[in-house]
C-alpha cells in the first residue's frame, strides 16, 4: 500500500481506502456488526488507514462501527458526512443549528473527542451561497469538535464553489465513466491544497466488468430503485450511466485493455491522477477487500491504455453524462 497526503489535513492516508456505504451488509439488508468489524479489520490488514462513513449509513450503525475500530487503532483516520440522514433533503439541514446538532450526534455515535473530518453530505447548490453554513464549520473546528471539514458533491461546479471556503477535502464521483472532474477541478483543488476523495469509483459495480444485461439486483438495492433518480441524485447510481450502455462500455474496456480484472484496473486508473488523495471503493464483506487494495500494486496504465479509456468514454458515456455532472 502506498500513502498520500489528504490536502491541508496533513493526514497520510492509504491511496486505496474504504467507503462504508455497504459496511455490514449490502443495500437493503440488515446490518451485521461482526461483518462490519471484520471488513474494517481486513481493510486495515491490507494497509488501509482511512475510512469514509456518514451519519445516515445504516441508521448510524456504520458510524458506531467505524468509531469502535478507530478508538482501538489510533493510526486510522476517518471522515463522516452530515446533512442527509433526515428526509426530505433540504437546505435547512445545513443551517447552523442542524449542523451543530449533527456533529454532536456523530461525536456521540463514534465516541471520540473530535471528528477527524466532517463532509457536508451533497448539499443542494444554494447551500454554497449560504456562508453561514461554512462559518459554522469554522466555529466547530475552532471549538475542537472537528479537526477538518469539506464537502461531498454531485457536480463539478459545487466542488469549485466550495474552494471559496476553508475546506480541506472534496469528495467527488470520479471513475472511467466520469472523467470531467480531471479537466479543470483537479488543478484548482491542487492549487488550493484541498484533497480529493474519489467516490463511486466502480460506477456501482459496472466497472467490475461482471454485470450482464440479465443481472438482477435485490428489490431494495439502489441499483434497482434509483436507476432514474427516484430516491436521490441519479448520478449516484451507475454514475448516471444508462445500465445497458454501461454494460457494453465495460465489456469493450475489458476486451481492449486485455484484462479480466477490470475493477482493479479501474481503481488504478484513478490513482494515475496525483490530485487524488485516495479512492474509496466500498465493501460489504472482507472478501472484497483484497480485490480493491491490490489495485495499488498494479503498474501504471500506458498512454495507449489511457487513450482506450478516453475513446470508450467518448463513444458511449460522454453524451449526456459529462453535461449533467
PDB file of C-alpha atoms in Angstrom, residues 67-305:
ATOM      1  CA  UNK A  67     -15.834   4.692  15.814  1.00  0.00           C
ATOM      2  CA  UNK A  68     -15.274   1.439  17.686  1.00  0.00           C
ATOM      3  CA  UNK A  69     -12.481   0.484  15.306  1.00  0.00           C
ATOM      4  CA  UNK A  70     -10.634   3.806  15.285  1.00  0.00           C
ATOM      5  CA  UNK A  71     -10.725   4.042  19.072  1.00  0.00           C
ATOM      6  CA  UNK A  72      -8.550   0.920  19.198  1.00  0.00           C
ATOM      7  CA  UNK A  73      -6.471   1.906  16.152  1.00  0.00           C
ATOM      8  CA  UNK A  74      -5.321   5.497  16.677  1.00  0.00           C
ATOM      9  CA  UNK A  75      -3.328   5.441  13.431  1.00  0.00           C
ATOM     10  CA  UNK A  76      -6.570   5.243  11.420  1.00  0.00           C
ATOM     11  CA  UNK A  77      -8.176   8.423  10.101  1.00  0.00           C
ATOM     12  CA  UNK A  78     -11.805   8.835   9.107  1.00  0.00           C
ATOM     13  CA  UNK A  79     -14.374  11.148   7.694  1.00  0.00           C
ATOM     14  CA  UNK A  80     -18.078  11.231   8.355  1.00  0.00           C
ATOM     15  CA  UNK A  81     -20.684  13.056   6.320  1.00  0.00           C
ATOM     16  CA  UNK A  82     -23.621  15.017   7.703  1.00  0.00           C
ATOM     17  CA  UNK A  83     -26.795  16.600   6.392  1.00  0.00           C
ATOM     18  CA  UNK A  84     -28.696  13.844   4.611  1.00  0.00           C
ATOM     19  CA  UNK A  85     -29.948  11.485   7.289  1.00  0.00           C
ATOM     20  CA  UNK A  86     -33.271  13.303   7.611  1.00  0.00           C
ATOM     21  CA  UNK A  87     -35.774  13.319   4.759  1.00  0.00           C
ATOM     22  CA  UNK A  88     -36.677  15.049   2.579  1.00  0.00           C
ATOM     23  CA  UNK A  89     -33.349  16.679   1.768  1.00  0.00           C
ATOM     24  CA  UNK A  90     -33.484  20.430   2.305  1.00  0.00           C
ATOM     25  CA  UNK A  91     -31.089  23.331   2.563  1.00  0.00           C
ATOM     26  CA  UNK A  92     -32.412  23.712   6.125  1.00  0.00           C
ATOM     27  CA  UNK A  93     -30.417  20.607   7.045  1.00  0.00           C
ATOM     28  CA  UNK A  94     -27.300  22.720   6.517  1.00  0.00           C
ATOM     29  CA  UNK A  95     -28.212  25.655   8.729  1.00  0.00           C
ATOM     30  CA  UNK A  96     -26.063  26.375  11.820  1.00  0.00           C
ATOM     31  CA  UNK A  97     -28.388  24.736  14.343  1.00  0.00           C
ATOM     32  CA  UNK A  98     -28.748  21.484  12.411  1.00  0.00           C
ATOM     33  CA  UNK A  99     -25.065  21.224  11.552  1.00  0.00           C
ATOM     34  CA  UNK A 100     -24.136  21.685  15.201  1.00  0.00           C
ATOM     35  CA  UNK A 101     -26.666  19.020  16.211  1.00  0.00           C
ATOM     36  CA  UNK A 102     -25.436  16.571  13.584  1.00  0.00           C
ATOM     37  CA  UNK A 103     -21.824  16.971  14.710  1.00  0.00           C
ATOM     38  CA  UNK A 104     -22.814  16.380  18.338  1.00  0.00           C
ATOM     39  CA  UNK A 105     -24.742  13.253  17.330  1.00  0.00           C
ATOM     40  CA  UNK A 106     -21.800  11.929  15.322  1.00  0.00           C
ATOM     41  CA  UNK A 107     -19.467  12.524  18.248  1.00  0.00           C
ATOM     42  CA  UNK A 108     -21.843  10.508  20.412  1.00  0.00           C
ATOM     43  CA  UNK A 109     -22.165   7.727  17.831  1.00  0.00           C
ATOM     44  CA  UNK A 110     -18.421   7.407  17.323  1.00  0.00           C
ATOM     45  CA  UNK A 111     -17.496   8.092  20.967  1.00  0.00           C
ATOM     46  CA  UNK A 112     -14.491  10.208  20.076  1.00  0.00           C
ATOM     47  CA  UNK A 113     -13.376  13.600  21.356  1.00  0.00           C
ATOM     48  CA  UNK A 114     -13.156  15.153  17.897  1.00  0.00           C
ATOM     49  CA  UNK A 115     -14.087  14.136  14.355  1.00  0.00           C
ATOM     50  CA  UNK A 116     -11.088  13.873  12.016  1.00  0.00           C
ATOM     51  CA  UNK A 117     -13.034  15.172   9.042  1.00  0.00           C
ATOM     52  CA  UNK A 118     -16.647  16.153   8.504  1.00  0.00           C
ATOM     53  CA  UNK A 119     -18.023  16.482   4.987  1.00  0.00           C
ATOM     54  CA  UNK A 120     -21.261  18.243   4.182  1.00  0.00           C
ATOM     55  CA  UNK A 121     -23.180  15.431   2.511  1.00  0.00           C
ATOM     56  CA  UNK A 122     -24.089  16.546  -1.019  1.00  0.00           C
ATOM     57  CA  UNK A 123     -25.802  19.806  -0.033  1.00  0.00           C
ATOM     58  CA  UNK A 124     -28.066  21.433  -2.636  1.00  0.00           C
ATOM     59  CA  UNK A 125     -26.356  24.091  -4.762  1.00  0.00           C
ATOM     60  CA  UNK A 126     -27.939  27.068  -2.920  1.00  0.00           C
ATOM     61  CA  UNK A 127     -26.079  25.940   0.219  1.00  0.00           C
ATOM     62  CA  UNK A 128     -22.806  27.094  -1.298  1.00  0.00           C
ATOM     63  CA  UNK A 129     -24.196  30.624  -1.282  1.00  0.00           C
ATOM     64  CA  UNK A 130     -25.019  30.419   2.434  1.00  0.00           C
ATOM     65  CA  UNK A 131     -21.683  31.400   4.013  1.00  0.00           C
ATOM     66  CA  UNK A 132     -23.125  30.869   7.485  1.00  0.00           C
ATOM     67  CA  UNK A 133     -23.060  27.135   6.726  1.00  0.00           C
ATOM     68  CA  UNK A 134     -19.312  27.131   6.236  1.00  0.00           C
ATOM     69  CA  UNK A 135     -18.672  29.649   9.006  1.00  0.00           C
ATOM     70  CA  UNK A 136     -20.477  27.253  11.359  1.00  0.00           C
ATOM     71  CA  UNK A 137     -17.992  24.543  10.386  1.00  0.00           C
ATOM     72  CA  UNK A 138     -15.154  27.002  11.061  1.00  0.00           C
ATOM     73  CA  UNK A 139     -16.647  27.611  14.513  1.00  0.00           C
ATOM     74  CA  UNK A 140     -16.939  23.878  15.257  1.00  0.00           C
ATOM     75  CA  UNK A 141     -13.326  23.459  14.180  1.00  0.00           C
ATOM     76  CA  UNK A 142     -12.223  26.283  16.455  1.00  0.00           C
ATOM     77  CA  UNK A 143     -14.132  24.652  19.323  1.00  0.00           C
ATOM     78  CA  UNK A 144     -12.195  21.420  18.749  1.00  0.00           C
ATOM     79  CA  UNK A 145     -15.221  19.297  17.886  1.00  0.00           C
ATOM     80  CA  UNK A 146     -13.962  18.711  14.349  1.00  0.00           C
ATOM     81  CA  UNK A 147     -10.409  18.775  13.042  1.00  0.00           C
ATOM     82  CA  UNK A 148     -11.175  19.419   9.381  1.00  0.00           C
ATOM     83  CA  UNK A 149     -14.154  19.797   7.110  1.00  0.00           C
ATOM     84  CA  UNK A 150     -15.074  19.670   3.455  1.00  0.00           C
ATOM     85  CA  UNK A 151     -17.876  18.665   1.114  1.00  0.00           C
ATOM     86  CA  UNK A 152     -19.122  15.654  -0.759  1.00  0.00           C
ATOM     87  CA  UNK A 153     -20.502  16.863  -4.067  1.00  0.00           C
ATOM     88  CA  UNK A 154     -22.587  15.721  -7.008  1.00  0.00           C
ATOM     89  CA  UNK A 155     -21.349  18.258  -9.560  1.00  0.00           C
ATOM     90  CA  UNK A 156     -18.014  19.752 -10.523  1.00  0.00           C
ATOM     91  CA  UNK A 157     -19.387  23.270 -10.130  1.00  0.00           C
ATOM     92  CA  UNK A 158     -20.227  22.562  -6.478  1.00  0.00           C
ATOM     93  CA  UNK A 159     -16.654  21.488  -5.832  1.00  0.00           C
ATOM     94  CA  UNK A 160     -15.312  24.628  -7.482  1.00  0.00           C
ATOM     95  CA  UNK A 161     -17.597  26.867  -5.423  1.00  0.00           C
ATOM     96  CA  UNK A 162     -16.628  25.035  -2.218  1.00  0.00           C
ATOM     97  CA  UNK A 163     -12.998  26.052  -2.776  1.00  0.00           C
ATOM     98  CA  UNK A 164     -14.088  29.578  -1.793  1.00  0.00           C
ATOM     99  CA  UNK A 165     -14.218  28.380   1.816  1.00  0.00           C
ATOM    100  CA  UNK A 166     -11.609  26.978   4.224  1.00  0.00           C
ATOM    101  CA  UNK A 167     -12.208  23.352   3.287  1.00  0.00           C
ATOM    102  CA  UNK A 168      -9.666  20.545   3.492  1.00  0.00           C
ATOM    103  CA  UNK A 169     -11.172  17.986   1.108  1.00  0.00           C
ATOM    104  CA  UNK A 170     -13.750  17.393  -1.606  1.00  0.00           C
ATOM    105  CA  UNK A 171     -15.316  14.012  -2.189  1.00  0.00           C
ATOM    106  CA  UNK A 172     -16.430  13.677  -5.806  1.00  0.00           C
ATOM    107  CA  UNK A 173     -17.502  10.952  -8.216  1.00  0.00           C
ATOM    108  CA  UNK A 174     -14.574  10.142 -10.490  1.00  0.00           C
ATOM    109  CA  UNK A 175     -14.032   6.981 -12.500  1.00  0.00           C
ATOM    110  CA  UNK A 176     -13.600   5.693 -16.058  1.00  0.00           C
ATOM    111  CA  UNK A 177     -17.230   6.675 -16.712  1.00  0.00           C
ATOM    112  CA  UNK A 178     -16.963  10.134 -15.065  1.00  0.00           C
ATOM    113  CA  UNK A 179     -13.899  11.936 -16.407  1.00  0.00           C
ATOM    114  CA  UNK A 180     -14.898  15.595 -16.278  1.00  0.00           C
ATOM    115  CA  UNK A 181     -13.534  16.374 -12.764  1.00  0.00           C
ATOM    116  CA  UNK A 182      -9.995  15.920 -14.105  1.00  0.00           C
ATOM    117  CA  UNK A 183     -10.403  18.568 -16.803  1.00  0.00           C
ATOM    118  CA  UNK A 184     -10.280  21.627 -14.532  1.00  0.00           C
ATOM    119  CA  UNK A 185     -11.323  20.899 -10.971  1.00  0.00           C
ATOM    120  CA  UNK A 186      -8.337  18.727 -10.050  1.00  0.00           C
ATOM    121  CA  UNK A 187      -5.879  21.527 -10.845  1.00  0.00           C
ATOM    122  CA  UNK A 188      -7.923  24.055  -8.879  1.00  0.00           C
ATOM    123  CA  UNK A 189      -8.049  21.736  -5.857  1.00  0.00           C
ATOM    124  CA  UNK A 190      -4.302  21.081  -6.011  1.00  0.00           C
ATOM    125  CA  UNK A 191      -3.623  24.814  -6.129  1.00  0.00           C
ATOM    126  CA  UNK A 192      -5.789  25.268  -3.012  1.00  0.00           C
ATOM    127  CA  UNK A 193      -4.135  22.294  -1.251  1.00  0.00           C
ATOM    128  CA  UNK A 194      -7.511  20.580  -0.996  1.00  0.00           C
ATOM    129  CA  UNK A 195      -7.527  16.793  -1.006  1.00  0.00           C
ATOM    130  CA  UNK A 196      -9.731  14.795  -3.355  1.00  0.00           C
ATOM    131  CA  UNK A 197     -11.525  11.610  -2.339  1.00  0.00           C
ATOM    132  CA  UNK A 198     -12.746   9.693  -5.390  1.00  0.00           C
ATOM    133  CA  UNK A 199     -16.101   8.106  -4.646  1.00  0.00           C
ATOM    134  CA  UNK A 200     -18.275   5.668  -6.659  1.00  0.00           C
ATOM    135  CA  UNK A 201     -15.008   4.538  -8.300  1.00  0.00           C
ATOM    136  CA  UNK A 202     -16.525   1.408  -9.877  1.00  0.00           C
ATOM    137  CA  UNK A 203     -19.750   3.062 -11.058  1.00  0.00           C
ATOM    138  CA  UNK A 204     -21.896   0.976  -8.696  1.00  0.00           C
ATOM    139  CA  UNK A 205     -20.191  -2.189  -9.914  1.00  0.00           C
ATOM    140  CA  UNK A 206     -20.404  -1.591 -13.669  1.00  0.00           C
ATOM    141  CA  UNK A 207     -16.639  -1.205 -13.804  1.00  0.00           C
ATOM    142  CA  UNK A 208     -16.074  -4.640 -12.316  1.00  0.00           C
ATOM    143  CA  UNK A 209     -16.997  -5.847 -15.802  1.00  0.00           C
ATOM    144  CA  UNK A 210     -19.014  -8.687 -14.269  1.00  0.00           C
ATOM    145  CA  UNK A 211     -22.540  -7.468 -14.961  1.00  0.00           C
ATOM    146  CA  UNK A 212     -24.622  -8.502 -17.956  1.00  0.00           C
ATOM    147  CA  UNK A 213     -27.912  -7.323 -19.403  1.00  0.00           C
ATOM    148  CA  UNK A 214     -29.567 -10.080 -17.342  1.00  0.00           C
ATOM    149  CA  UNK A 215     -28.017  -9.229 -13.962  1.00  0.00           C
ATOM    150  CA  UNK A 216     -30.663  -8.746 -11.270  1.00  0.00           C
ATOM    151  CA  UNK A 217     -30.239  -6.698  -8.113  1.00  0.00           C
ATOM    152  CA  UNK A 218     -32.162  -7.004  -4.852  1.00  0.00           C
ATOM    153  CA  UNK A 219     -35.521  -5.192  -4.764  1.00  0.00           C
ATOM    154  CA  UNK A 220     -34.257  -2.726  -2.120  1.00  0.00           C
ATOM    155  CA  UNK A 221     -30.911  -2.138  -3.857  1.00  0.00           C
ATOM    156  CA  UNK A 222     -30.477   1.400  -5.195  1.00  0.00           C
ATOM    157  CA  UNK A 223     -29.371  -0.182  -8.480  1.00  0.00           C
ATOM    158  CA  UNK A 224     -32.970  -1.364  -8.767  1.00  0.00           C
ATOM    159  CA  UNK A 225     -34.828   1.533  -7.168  1.00  0.00           C
ATOM    160  CA  UNK A 226     -32.810   4.576  -8.249  1.00  0.00           C
ATOM    161  CA  UNK A 227     -31.924   3.980 -11.885  1.00  0.00           C
ATOM    162  CA  UNK A 228     -33.815   7.110 -12.876  1.00  0.00           C
ATOM    163  CA  UNK A 229     -33.071   9.150  -9.747  1.00  0.00           C
ATOM    164  CA  UNK A 230     -36.255   8.252  -7.878  1.00  0.00           C
ATOM    165  CA  UNK A 231     -34.549   8.266  -4.454  1.00  0.00           C
ATOM    166  CA  UNK A 232     -31.584  10.636  -4.806  1.00  0.00           C
ATOM    167  CA  UNK A 233     -29.328  12.065  -7.482  1.00  0.00           C
ATOM    168  CA  UNK A 234     -29.283   9.725 -10.484  1.00  0.00           C
ATOM    169  CA  UNK A 235     -25.531  10.212 -10.744  1.00  0.00           C
ATOM    170  CA  UNK A 236     -25.020   8.163  -7.574  1.00  0.00           C
ATOM    171  CA  UNK A 237     -26.304   5.021  -9.326  1.00  0.00           C
ATOM    172  CA  UNK A 238     -24.088   3.631 -12.101  1.00  0.00           C
ATOM    173  CA  UNK A 239     -22.516   7.137 -12.197  1.00  0.00           C
ATOM    174  CA  UNK A 240     -25.608   8.251 -14.097  1.00  0.00           C
ATOM    175  CA  UNK A 241     -24.851   5.906 -17.000  1.00  0.00           C
ATOM    176  CA  UNK A 242     -27.698   4.024 -18.653  1.00  0.00           C
ATOM    177  CA  UNK A 243     -27.281   0.456 -17.384  1.00  0.00           C
ATOM    178  CA  UNK A 244     -27.205  -1.409 -20.693  1.00  0.00           C
ATOM    179  CA  UNK A 245     -24.900   1.220 -22.193  1.00  0.00           C
ATOM    180  CA  UNK A 246     -22.603   0.795 -19.195  1.00  0.00           C
ATOM    181  CA  UNK A 247     -22.501  -2.979 -19.647  1.00  0.00           C
ATOM    182  CA  UNK A 248     -21.473  -2.534 -23.302  1.00  0.00           C
ATOM    183  CA  UNK A 249     -18.818   0.025 -22.389  1.00  0.00           C
ATOM    184  CA  UNK A 250     -17.382  -2.150 -19.608  1.00  0.00           C
ATOM    185  CA  UNK A 251     -17.242  -5.170 -21.920  1.00  0.00           C
ATOM    186  CA  UNK A 252     -15.358  -3.127 -24.508  1.00  0.00           C
ATOM    187  CA  UNK A 253     -12.936  -1.854 -21.881  1.00  0.00           C
ATOM    188  CA  UNK A 254     -12.203  -5.414 -20.755  1.00  0.00           C
ATOM    189  CA  UNK A 255     -11.607  -6.550 -24.319  1.00  0.00           C
ATOM    190  CA  UNK A 256      -9.481  -3.638 -25.484  1.00  0.00           C
ATOM    191  CA  UNK A 257      -7.484  -3.369 -22.245  1.00  0.00           C
ATOM    192  CA  UNK A 258      -6.943  -7.124 -22.263  1.00  0.00           C
ATOM    193  CA  UNK A 259      -7.939  -7.705 -18.654  1.00  0.00           C
ATOM    194  CA  UNK A 260     -10.230  -9.991 -16.685  1.00  0.00           C
ATOM    195  CA  UNK A 261      -9.700  -7.796 -13.620  1.00  0.00           C
ATOM    196  CA  UNK A 262     -11.299  -4.559 -14.788  1.00  0.00           C
ATOM    197  CA  UNK A 263     -12.153  -3.474 -11.228  1.00  0.00           C
ATOM    198  CA  UNK A 264      -8.529  -3.286 -10.115  1.00  0.00           C
ATOM    199  CA  UNK A 265      -7.514  -1.536 -13.334  1.00  0.00           C
ATOM    200  CA  UNK A 266     -10.379   0.950 -12.922  1.00  0.00           C
ATOM    201  CA  UNK A 267      -9.128   1.812  -9.441  1.00  0.00           C
ATOM    202  CA  UNK A 268      -5.529   2.053 -10.672  1.00  0.00           C
ATOM    203  CA  UNK A 269      -6.718   4.431 -13.392  1.00  0.00           C
ATOM    204  CA  UNK A 270      -7.999   6.846 -10.733  1.00  0.00           C
ATOM    205  CA  UNK A 271      -4.672   6.712  -8.920  1.00  0.00           C
ATOM    206  CA  UNK A 272      -2.926   7.920 -12.085  1.00  0.00           C
ATOM    207  CA  UNK A 273      -4.060  11.413 -11.039  1.00  0.00           C
ATOM    208  CA  UNK A 274      -1.824  12.908  -8.365  1.00  0.00           C
ATOM    209  CA  UNK A 275      -4.561  15.329  -7.298  1.00  0.00           C
ATOM    210  CA  UNK A 276      -6.449  12.326  -5.889  1.00  0.00           C
ATOM    211  CA  UNK A 277      -5.603  11.675  -2.248  1.00  0.00           C
ATOM    212  CA  UNK A 278      -7.478   8.367  -2.086  1.00  0.00           C
ATOM    213  CA  UNK A 279     -10.013   6.254  -3.863  1.00  0.00           C
ATOM    214  CA  UNK A 280     -12.737   4.875  -1.575  1.00  0.00           C
ATOM    215  CA  UNK A 281     -14.337   1.725  -3.005  1.00  0.00           C
ATOM    216  CA  UNK A 282     -16.921   0.076  -0.810  1.00  0.00           C
ATOM    217  CA  UNK A 283     -17.019  -3.455   0.542  1.00  0.00           C
ATOM    218  CA  UNK A 284     -19.834  -5.302   2.257  1.00  0.00           C
ATOM    219  CA  UNK A 285     -17.616  -8.154   3.490  1.00  0.00           C
ATOM    220  CA  UNK A 286     -13.915  -8.944   3.974  1.00  0.00           C
ATOM    221  CA  UNK A 287     -13.585 -10.995   0.776  1.00  0.00           C
ATOM    222  CA  UNK A 288     -13.981  -7.862  -1.359  1.00  0.00           C
ATOM    223  CA  UNK A 289     -11.097  -6.057   0.331  1.00  0.00           C
ATOM    224  CA  UNK A 290      -8.286  -7.921  -1.442  1.00  0.00           C
ATOM    225  CA  UNK A 291      -9.745  -7.091  -4.871  1.00  0.00           C
ATOM    226  CA  UNK A 292      -9.757  -3.407  -4.042  1.00  0.00           C
ATOM    227  CA  UNK A 293      -6.435  -2.999  -2.277  1.00  0.00           C
ATOM    228  CA  UNK A 294      -4.418  -4.917  -4.883  1.00  0.00           C
ATOM    229  CA  UNK A 295      -5.129  -2.067  -7.300  1.00  0.00           C
ATOM    230  CA  UNK A 296      -2.347  -0.054  -5.689  1.00  0.00           C
ATOM    231  CA  UNK A 297       0.156  -2.726  -6.765  1.00  0.00           C
ATOM    232  CA  UNK A 298      -0.748  -2.701 -10.453  1.00  0.00           C
ATOM    233  CA  UNK A 299       1.558  -0.976 -12.945  1.00  0.00           C
ATOM    234  CA  UNK A 300       0.564   2.433 -14.228  1.00  0.00           C
ATOM    235  CA  UNK A 301      -1.657   2.473 -17.284  1.00  0.00           C
ATOM    236  CA  UNK A 302       0.225   3.149 -20.506  1.00  0.00           C
ATOM    237  CA  UNK A 303      -0.563   6.093 -22.770  1.00  0.00           C
ATOM    238  CA  UNK A 304      -2.217   3.628 -25.151  1.00  0.00           C
ATOM    239  CA  UNK A 305      -4.430   2.272 -22.370  1.00  0.00           C
TER     240      UNK A 305
END
